[in-house]
mmCIF file of C-alpha atoms in Angstrom:
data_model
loop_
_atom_site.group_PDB
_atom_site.id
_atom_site.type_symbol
_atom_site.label_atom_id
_atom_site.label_comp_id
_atom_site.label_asym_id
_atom_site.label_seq_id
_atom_site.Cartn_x
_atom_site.Cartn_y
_atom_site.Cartn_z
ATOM 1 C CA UNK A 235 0.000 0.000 0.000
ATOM 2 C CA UNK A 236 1.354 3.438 -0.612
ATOM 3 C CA UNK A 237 2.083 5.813 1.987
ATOM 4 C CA UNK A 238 -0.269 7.539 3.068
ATOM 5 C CA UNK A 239 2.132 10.271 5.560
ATOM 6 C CA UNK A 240 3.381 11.704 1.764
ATOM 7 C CA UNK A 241 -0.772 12.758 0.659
ATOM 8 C CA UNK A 242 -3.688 11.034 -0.122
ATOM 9 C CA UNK A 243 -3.624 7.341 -0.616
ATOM 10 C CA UNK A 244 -5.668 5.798 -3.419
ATOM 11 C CA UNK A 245 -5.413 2.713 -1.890
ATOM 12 C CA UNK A 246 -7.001 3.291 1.299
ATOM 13 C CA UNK A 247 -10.488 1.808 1.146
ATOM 14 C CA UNK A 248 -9.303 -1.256 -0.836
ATOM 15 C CA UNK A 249 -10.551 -0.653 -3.761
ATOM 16 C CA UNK A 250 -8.472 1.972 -5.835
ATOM 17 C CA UNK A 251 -10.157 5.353 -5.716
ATOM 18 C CA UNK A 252 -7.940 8.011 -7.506
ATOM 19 C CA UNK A 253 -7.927 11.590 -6.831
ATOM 20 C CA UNK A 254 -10.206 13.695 -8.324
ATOM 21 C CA UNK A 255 -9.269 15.350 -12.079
ATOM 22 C CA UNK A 256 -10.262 18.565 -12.652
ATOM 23 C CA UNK A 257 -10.554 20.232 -15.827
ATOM 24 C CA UNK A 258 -8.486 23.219 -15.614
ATOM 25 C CA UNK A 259 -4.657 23.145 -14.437
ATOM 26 C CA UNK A 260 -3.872 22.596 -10.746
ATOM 27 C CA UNK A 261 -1.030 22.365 -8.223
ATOM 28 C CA UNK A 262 -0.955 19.448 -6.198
ATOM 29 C CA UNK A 263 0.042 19.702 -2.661
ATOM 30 C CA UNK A 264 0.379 16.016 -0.689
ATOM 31 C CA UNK A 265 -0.011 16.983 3.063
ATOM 32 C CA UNK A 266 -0.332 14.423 6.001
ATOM 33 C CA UNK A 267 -3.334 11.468 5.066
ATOM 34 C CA UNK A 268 -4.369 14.636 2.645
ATOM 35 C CA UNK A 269 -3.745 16.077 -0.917
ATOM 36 C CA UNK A 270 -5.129 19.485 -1.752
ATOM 37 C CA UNK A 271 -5.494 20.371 -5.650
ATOM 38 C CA UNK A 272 -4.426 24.134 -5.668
ATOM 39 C CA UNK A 273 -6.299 26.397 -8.284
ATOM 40 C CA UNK A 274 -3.472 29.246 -8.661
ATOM 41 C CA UNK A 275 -5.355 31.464 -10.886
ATOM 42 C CA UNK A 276 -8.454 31.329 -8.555
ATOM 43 C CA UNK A 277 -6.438 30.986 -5.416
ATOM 44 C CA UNK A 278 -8.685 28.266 -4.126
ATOM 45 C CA UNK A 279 -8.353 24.718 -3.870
ATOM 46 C CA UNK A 280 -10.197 23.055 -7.016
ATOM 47 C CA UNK A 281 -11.170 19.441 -4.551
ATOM 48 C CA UNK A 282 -9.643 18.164 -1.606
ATOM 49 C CA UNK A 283 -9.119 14.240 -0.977
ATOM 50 C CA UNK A 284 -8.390 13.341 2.886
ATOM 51 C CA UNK A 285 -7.772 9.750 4.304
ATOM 52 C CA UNK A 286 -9.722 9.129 7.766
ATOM 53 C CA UNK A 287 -9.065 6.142 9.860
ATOM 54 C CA UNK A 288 -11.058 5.636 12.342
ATOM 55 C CA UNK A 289 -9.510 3.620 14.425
ATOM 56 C CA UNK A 290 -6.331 5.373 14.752
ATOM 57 C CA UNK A 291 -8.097 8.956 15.336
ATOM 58 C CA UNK A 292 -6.519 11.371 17.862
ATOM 59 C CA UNK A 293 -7.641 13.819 19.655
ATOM 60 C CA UNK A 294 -5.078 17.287 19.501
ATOM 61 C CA UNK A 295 -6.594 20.729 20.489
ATOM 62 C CA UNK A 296 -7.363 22.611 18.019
ATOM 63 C CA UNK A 297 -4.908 25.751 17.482
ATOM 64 C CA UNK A 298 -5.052 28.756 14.668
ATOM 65 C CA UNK A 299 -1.932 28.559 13.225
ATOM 66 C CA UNK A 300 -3.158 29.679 9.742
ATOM 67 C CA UNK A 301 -0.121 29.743 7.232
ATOM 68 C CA UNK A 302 0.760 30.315 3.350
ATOM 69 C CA UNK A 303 1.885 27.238 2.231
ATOM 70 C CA UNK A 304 6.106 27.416 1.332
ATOM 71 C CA UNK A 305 5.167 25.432 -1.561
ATOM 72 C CA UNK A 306 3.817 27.863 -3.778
ATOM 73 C CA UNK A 307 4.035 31.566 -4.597
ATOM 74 C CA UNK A 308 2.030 33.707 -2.225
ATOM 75 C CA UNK A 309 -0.196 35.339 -4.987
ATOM 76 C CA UNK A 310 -1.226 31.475 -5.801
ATOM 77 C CA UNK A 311 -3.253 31.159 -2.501
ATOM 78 C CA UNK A 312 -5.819 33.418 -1.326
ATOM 79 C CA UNK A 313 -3.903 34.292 2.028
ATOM 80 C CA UNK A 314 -5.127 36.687 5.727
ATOM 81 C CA UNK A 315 -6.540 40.032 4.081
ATOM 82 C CA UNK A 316 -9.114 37.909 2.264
ATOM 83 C CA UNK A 317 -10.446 37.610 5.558
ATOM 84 C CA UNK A 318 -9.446 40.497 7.647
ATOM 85 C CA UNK A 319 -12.057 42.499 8.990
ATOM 86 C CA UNK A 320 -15.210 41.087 7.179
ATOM 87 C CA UNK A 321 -17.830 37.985 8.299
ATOM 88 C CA UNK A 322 -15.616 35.725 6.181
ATOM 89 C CA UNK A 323 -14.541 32.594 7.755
ATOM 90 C CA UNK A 324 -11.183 30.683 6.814
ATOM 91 C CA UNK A 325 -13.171 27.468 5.671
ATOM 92 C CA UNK A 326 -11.010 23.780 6.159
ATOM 93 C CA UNK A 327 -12.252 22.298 2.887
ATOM 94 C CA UNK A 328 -10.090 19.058 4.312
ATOM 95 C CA UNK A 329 -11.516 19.324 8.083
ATOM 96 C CA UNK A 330 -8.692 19.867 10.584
ATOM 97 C CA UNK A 331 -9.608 16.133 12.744
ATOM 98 C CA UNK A 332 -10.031 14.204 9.841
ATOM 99 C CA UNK A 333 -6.288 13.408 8.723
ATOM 100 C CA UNK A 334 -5.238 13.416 12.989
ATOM 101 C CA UNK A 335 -4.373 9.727 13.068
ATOM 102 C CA UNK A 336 -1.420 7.907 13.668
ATOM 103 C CA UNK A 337 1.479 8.530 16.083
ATOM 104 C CA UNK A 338 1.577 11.777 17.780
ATOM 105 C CA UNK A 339 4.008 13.101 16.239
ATOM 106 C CA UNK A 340 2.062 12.216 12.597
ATOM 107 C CA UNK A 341 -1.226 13.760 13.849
ATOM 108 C CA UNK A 342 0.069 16.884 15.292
ATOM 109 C CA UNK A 343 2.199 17.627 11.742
ATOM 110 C CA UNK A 344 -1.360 16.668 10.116
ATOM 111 C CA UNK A 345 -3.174 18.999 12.464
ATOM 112 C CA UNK A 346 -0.731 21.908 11.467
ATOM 113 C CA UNK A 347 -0.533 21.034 7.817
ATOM 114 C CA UNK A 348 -4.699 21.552 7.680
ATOM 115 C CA UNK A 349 -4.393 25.201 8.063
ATOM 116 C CA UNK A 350 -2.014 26.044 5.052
ATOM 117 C CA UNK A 351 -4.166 28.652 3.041
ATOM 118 C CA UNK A 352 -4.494 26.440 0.141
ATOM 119 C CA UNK A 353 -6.669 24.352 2.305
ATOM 120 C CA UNK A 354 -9.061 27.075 3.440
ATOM 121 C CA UNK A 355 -12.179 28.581 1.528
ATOM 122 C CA UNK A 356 -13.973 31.608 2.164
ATOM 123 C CA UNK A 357 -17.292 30.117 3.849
ATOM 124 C CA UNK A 358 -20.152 32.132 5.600
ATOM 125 C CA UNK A 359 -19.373 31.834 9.518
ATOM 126 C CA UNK A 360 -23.231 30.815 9.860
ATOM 127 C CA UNK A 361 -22.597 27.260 8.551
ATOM 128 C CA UNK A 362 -18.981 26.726 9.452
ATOM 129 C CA UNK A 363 -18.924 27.139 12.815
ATOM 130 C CA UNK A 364 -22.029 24.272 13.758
ATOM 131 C CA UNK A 365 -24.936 26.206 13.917
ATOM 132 C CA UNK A 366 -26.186 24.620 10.176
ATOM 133 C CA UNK A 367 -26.595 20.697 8.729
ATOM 134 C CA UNK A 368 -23.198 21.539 6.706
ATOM 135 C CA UNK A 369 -20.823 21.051 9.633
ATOM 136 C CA UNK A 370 -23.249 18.770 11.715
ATOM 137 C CA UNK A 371 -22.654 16.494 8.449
ATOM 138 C CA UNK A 372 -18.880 16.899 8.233
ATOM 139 C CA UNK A 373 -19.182 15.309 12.212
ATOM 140 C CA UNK A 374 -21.613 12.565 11.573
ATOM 141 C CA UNK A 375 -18.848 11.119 8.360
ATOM 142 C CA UNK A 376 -16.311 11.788 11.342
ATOM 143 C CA UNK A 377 -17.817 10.267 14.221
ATOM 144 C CA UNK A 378 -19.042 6.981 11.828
ATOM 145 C CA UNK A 379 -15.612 6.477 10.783
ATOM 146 C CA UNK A 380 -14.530 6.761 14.912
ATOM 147 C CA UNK A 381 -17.089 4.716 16.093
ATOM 148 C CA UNK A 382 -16.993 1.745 14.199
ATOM 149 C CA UNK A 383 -13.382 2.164 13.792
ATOM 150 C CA UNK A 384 -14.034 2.366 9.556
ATOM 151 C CA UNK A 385 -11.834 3.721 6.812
ATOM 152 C CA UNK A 386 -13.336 6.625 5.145
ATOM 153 C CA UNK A 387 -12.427 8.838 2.233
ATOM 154 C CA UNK A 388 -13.857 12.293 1.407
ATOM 155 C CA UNK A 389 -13.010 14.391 -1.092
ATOM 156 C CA UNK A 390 -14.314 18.326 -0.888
ATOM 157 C CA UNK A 391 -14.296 21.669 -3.080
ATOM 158 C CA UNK A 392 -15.842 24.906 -3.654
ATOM 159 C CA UNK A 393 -17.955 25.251 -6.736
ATOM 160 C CA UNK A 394 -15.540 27.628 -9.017
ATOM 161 C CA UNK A 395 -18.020 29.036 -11.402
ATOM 162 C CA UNK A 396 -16.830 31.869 -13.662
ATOM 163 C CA UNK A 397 -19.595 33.722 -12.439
ATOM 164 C CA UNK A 398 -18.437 33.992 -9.517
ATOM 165 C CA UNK A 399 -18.788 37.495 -7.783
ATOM 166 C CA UNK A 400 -15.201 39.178 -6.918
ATOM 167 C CA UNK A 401 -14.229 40.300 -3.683
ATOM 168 C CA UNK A 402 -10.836 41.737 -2.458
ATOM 169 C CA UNK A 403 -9.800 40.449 -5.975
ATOM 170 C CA UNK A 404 -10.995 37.013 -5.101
ATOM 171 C CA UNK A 405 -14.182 35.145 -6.657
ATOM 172 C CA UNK A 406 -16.113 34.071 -3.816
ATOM 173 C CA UNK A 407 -17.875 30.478 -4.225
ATOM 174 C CA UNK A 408 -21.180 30.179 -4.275
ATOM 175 C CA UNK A 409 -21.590 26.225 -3.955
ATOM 176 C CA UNK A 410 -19.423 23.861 -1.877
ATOM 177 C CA UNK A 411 -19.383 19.693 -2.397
ATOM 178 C CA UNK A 412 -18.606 17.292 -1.021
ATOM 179 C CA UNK A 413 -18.848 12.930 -1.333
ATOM 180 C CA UNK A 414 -17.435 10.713 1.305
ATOM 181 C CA UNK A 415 -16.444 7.345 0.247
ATOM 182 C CA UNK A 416 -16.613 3.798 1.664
ATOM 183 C CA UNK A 417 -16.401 0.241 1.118
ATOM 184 C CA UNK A 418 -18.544 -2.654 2.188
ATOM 185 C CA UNK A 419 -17.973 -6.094 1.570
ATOM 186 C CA UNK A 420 -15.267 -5.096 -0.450
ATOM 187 C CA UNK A 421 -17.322 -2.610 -2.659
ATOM 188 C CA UNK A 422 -16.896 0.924 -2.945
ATOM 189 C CA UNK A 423 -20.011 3.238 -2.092
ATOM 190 C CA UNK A 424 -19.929 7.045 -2.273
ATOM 191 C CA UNK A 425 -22.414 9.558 -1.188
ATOM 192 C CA UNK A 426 -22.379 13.531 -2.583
ATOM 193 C CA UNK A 427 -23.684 16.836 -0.846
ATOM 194 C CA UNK A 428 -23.771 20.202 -1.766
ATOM 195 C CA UNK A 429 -23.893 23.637 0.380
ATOM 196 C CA UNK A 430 -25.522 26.768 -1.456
ATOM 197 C CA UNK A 431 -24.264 30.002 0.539
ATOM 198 C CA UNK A 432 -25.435 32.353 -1.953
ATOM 199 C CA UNK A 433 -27.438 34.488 0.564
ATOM 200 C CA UNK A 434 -24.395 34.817 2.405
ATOM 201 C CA UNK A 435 -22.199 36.019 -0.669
ATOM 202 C CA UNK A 436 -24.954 38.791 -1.074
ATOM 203 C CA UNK A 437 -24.378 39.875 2.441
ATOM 204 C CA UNK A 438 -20.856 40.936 1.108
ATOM 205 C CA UNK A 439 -22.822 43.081 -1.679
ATOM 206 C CA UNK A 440 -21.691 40.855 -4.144
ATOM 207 C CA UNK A 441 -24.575 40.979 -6.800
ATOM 208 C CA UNK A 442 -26.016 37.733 -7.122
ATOM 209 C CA UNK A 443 -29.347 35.447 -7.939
ATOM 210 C CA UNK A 444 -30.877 35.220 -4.865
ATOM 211 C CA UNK A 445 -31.332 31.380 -3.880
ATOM 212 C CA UNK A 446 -32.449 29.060 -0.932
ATOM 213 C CA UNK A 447 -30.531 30.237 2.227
ATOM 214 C CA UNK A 448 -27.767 28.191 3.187
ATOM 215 C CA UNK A 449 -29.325 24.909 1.653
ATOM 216 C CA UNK A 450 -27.489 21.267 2.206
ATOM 217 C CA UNK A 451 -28.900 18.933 -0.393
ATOM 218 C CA UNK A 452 -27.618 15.223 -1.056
ATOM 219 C CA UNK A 453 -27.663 14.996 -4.454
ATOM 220 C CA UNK A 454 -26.221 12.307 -7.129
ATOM 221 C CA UNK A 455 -22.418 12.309 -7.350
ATOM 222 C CA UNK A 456 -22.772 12.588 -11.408
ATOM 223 C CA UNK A 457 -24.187 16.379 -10.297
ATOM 224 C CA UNK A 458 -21.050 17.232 -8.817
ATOM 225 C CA UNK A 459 -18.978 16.255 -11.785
ATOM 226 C CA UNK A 460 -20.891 18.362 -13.923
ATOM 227 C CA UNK A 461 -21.312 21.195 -11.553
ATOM 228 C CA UNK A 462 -17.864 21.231 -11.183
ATOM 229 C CA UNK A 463 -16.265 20.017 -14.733
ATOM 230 C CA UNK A 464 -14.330 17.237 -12.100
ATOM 231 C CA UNK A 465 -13.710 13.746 -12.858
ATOM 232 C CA UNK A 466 -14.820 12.166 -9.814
ATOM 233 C CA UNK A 467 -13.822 8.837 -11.286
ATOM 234 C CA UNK A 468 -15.651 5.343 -9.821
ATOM 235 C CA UNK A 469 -17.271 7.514 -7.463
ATOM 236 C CA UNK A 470 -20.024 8.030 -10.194
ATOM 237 C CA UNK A 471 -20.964 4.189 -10.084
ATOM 238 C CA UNK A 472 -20.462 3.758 -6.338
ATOM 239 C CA UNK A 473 -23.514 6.541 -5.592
ATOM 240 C CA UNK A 474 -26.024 5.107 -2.863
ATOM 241 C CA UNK A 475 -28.127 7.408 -4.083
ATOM 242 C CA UNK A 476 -29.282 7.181 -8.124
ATOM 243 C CA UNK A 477 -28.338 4.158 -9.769
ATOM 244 C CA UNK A 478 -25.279 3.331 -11.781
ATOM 245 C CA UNK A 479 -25.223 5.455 -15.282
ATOM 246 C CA UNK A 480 -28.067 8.040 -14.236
ATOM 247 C CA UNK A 481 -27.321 10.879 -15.899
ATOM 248 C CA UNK A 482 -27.628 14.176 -14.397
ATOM 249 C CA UNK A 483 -30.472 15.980 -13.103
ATOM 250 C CA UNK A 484 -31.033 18.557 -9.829
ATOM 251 C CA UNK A 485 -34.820 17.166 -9.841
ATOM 252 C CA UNK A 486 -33.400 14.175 -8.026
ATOM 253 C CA UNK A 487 -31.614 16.480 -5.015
ATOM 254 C CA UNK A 488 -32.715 15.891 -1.757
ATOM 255 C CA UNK A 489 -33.314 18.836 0.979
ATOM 256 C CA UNK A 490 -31.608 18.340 4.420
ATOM 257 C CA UNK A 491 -33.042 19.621 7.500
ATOM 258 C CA UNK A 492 -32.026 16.833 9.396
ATOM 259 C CA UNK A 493 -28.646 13.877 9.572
ATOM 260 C CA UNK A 494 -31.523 11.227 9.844
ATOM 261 C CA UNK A 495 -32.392 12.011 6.338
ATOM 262 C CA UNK A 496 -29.361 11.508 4.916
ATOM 263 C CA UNK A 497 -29.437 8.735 2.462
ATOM 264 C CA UNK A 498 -26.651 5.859 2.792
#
């Protein structure tokens, strides 16, 4: 199996799951159980992929030790005064407990290596810090993997439309995703959400459609690919949710108010 210290392993689940592909050029930046696909002319991370084992998870407070990462050029990554002084929060698209497993000393260099800019996302502080079905869902694919000591993969983005209103020279998402990935018996199964925060964006006086506020919908993994122009790979076929080949179509997303209606 390859290593899965040096970024995200493909390997993890059993069956091979590769990292996402997306359409437009990237940087690729292997952290600890974590790879982050670096958009440099949007400054934002493109999709995320993180390793979670849950029976090796440990438990390190949590810190603020925000950084640019060395790695690449400082006007690649949308760095502090994006978020100085605003109601913008410094988003972990790969969450800062998932890839804290291992030794000590591997979880506490995973714990740092989560709050490189390149791994952040400007998100609306609403639904980021708990009080919304977006982070409640982020700690249910957690708390699964920790209590039945499972193996999970999830891979996470913003939704970088071209549309996308600017702000301190910085398009601000609209849409996040997000699938988390599993096996049983051996087979791979994959489930996709998606966050709309456009209410939020228009709180900045960013001019934009108004839409639901703050919506988390489980929709059909194929939607992601072609909301996001990603290759999401077997994830397509392993969706719990529409059945293998559907093509895509937002009459089949599903509203969340509620983790007991998520659909696994």
């Amino acid at each position: 199996m390859s290593d899965t210290v040096g970024g995200y392993d493909t390997l993890f689940l059993g069956p091979a799951v590769p990292l996402p592909v997306p359409a437009q050029t990237v940087r690729d930046l292997p952290s600890t159980h974590f790879t982050v696909l670096l958009d440099p002319a949007r400054r934002l991370a493109a999709a995320t992929a993180v390793n979670i084992d849950g029976a090796q998870l440990v438990n390190l407070e949590r810190g603020d030790d925000w950084h640019l990462d060395p790695r690449v050029p400082a006007d690649e990554q949308a760095g502090p005064e994006l978020y100085a002084r605003n109601d913008l929060d410094r988003g972990h698209l790969v969450r800062r407990r998932d890839p804290v497993w291992g030794d000590l000393v591997t979880a506490r260099r995973a714990n740092f290596e989560t709050f490189a800019y390149p791994n952040a996302a400007p998100q609306a502080s609403a639904f980021n810090q708990g009080e919304l079905l977006w982070v409640g869902l982020e700690d249910h694919v957690l708390e699964y993997a920790r209590t039945h000591g499972h193996r999970v993969s999830v891979f996470t983005g913003p939704v970088l439309a071209d549309d996308d209103p600017v702000y301190r020279g910085v398009q601000i998402p609209r849409m996040f995703w997000k699938v988390a990935a599993w096996a049983s018996s051996g087979e791979l199964r994959a489930a996709a959400f998606v966050l709309d925060q456009t209410p939020f964006v228009r709180g900045l006086q960013l001019e934009v459609p108004d839409l639901a506020p703050y919506r988390t919908f489980q929709v059909p993994v194929v939607d992601v690919e072609v909301l996001t122009g990603i290759d999401l790979g077997p994830l397509v076929d392993a969706d719990v949710l529409v059945p293998v080949g559907a093509l895509a179509d937002r009459d089949r997303w599903v509203p969340l108010s509620t983790l007991e209606e998520v659909r696994l």
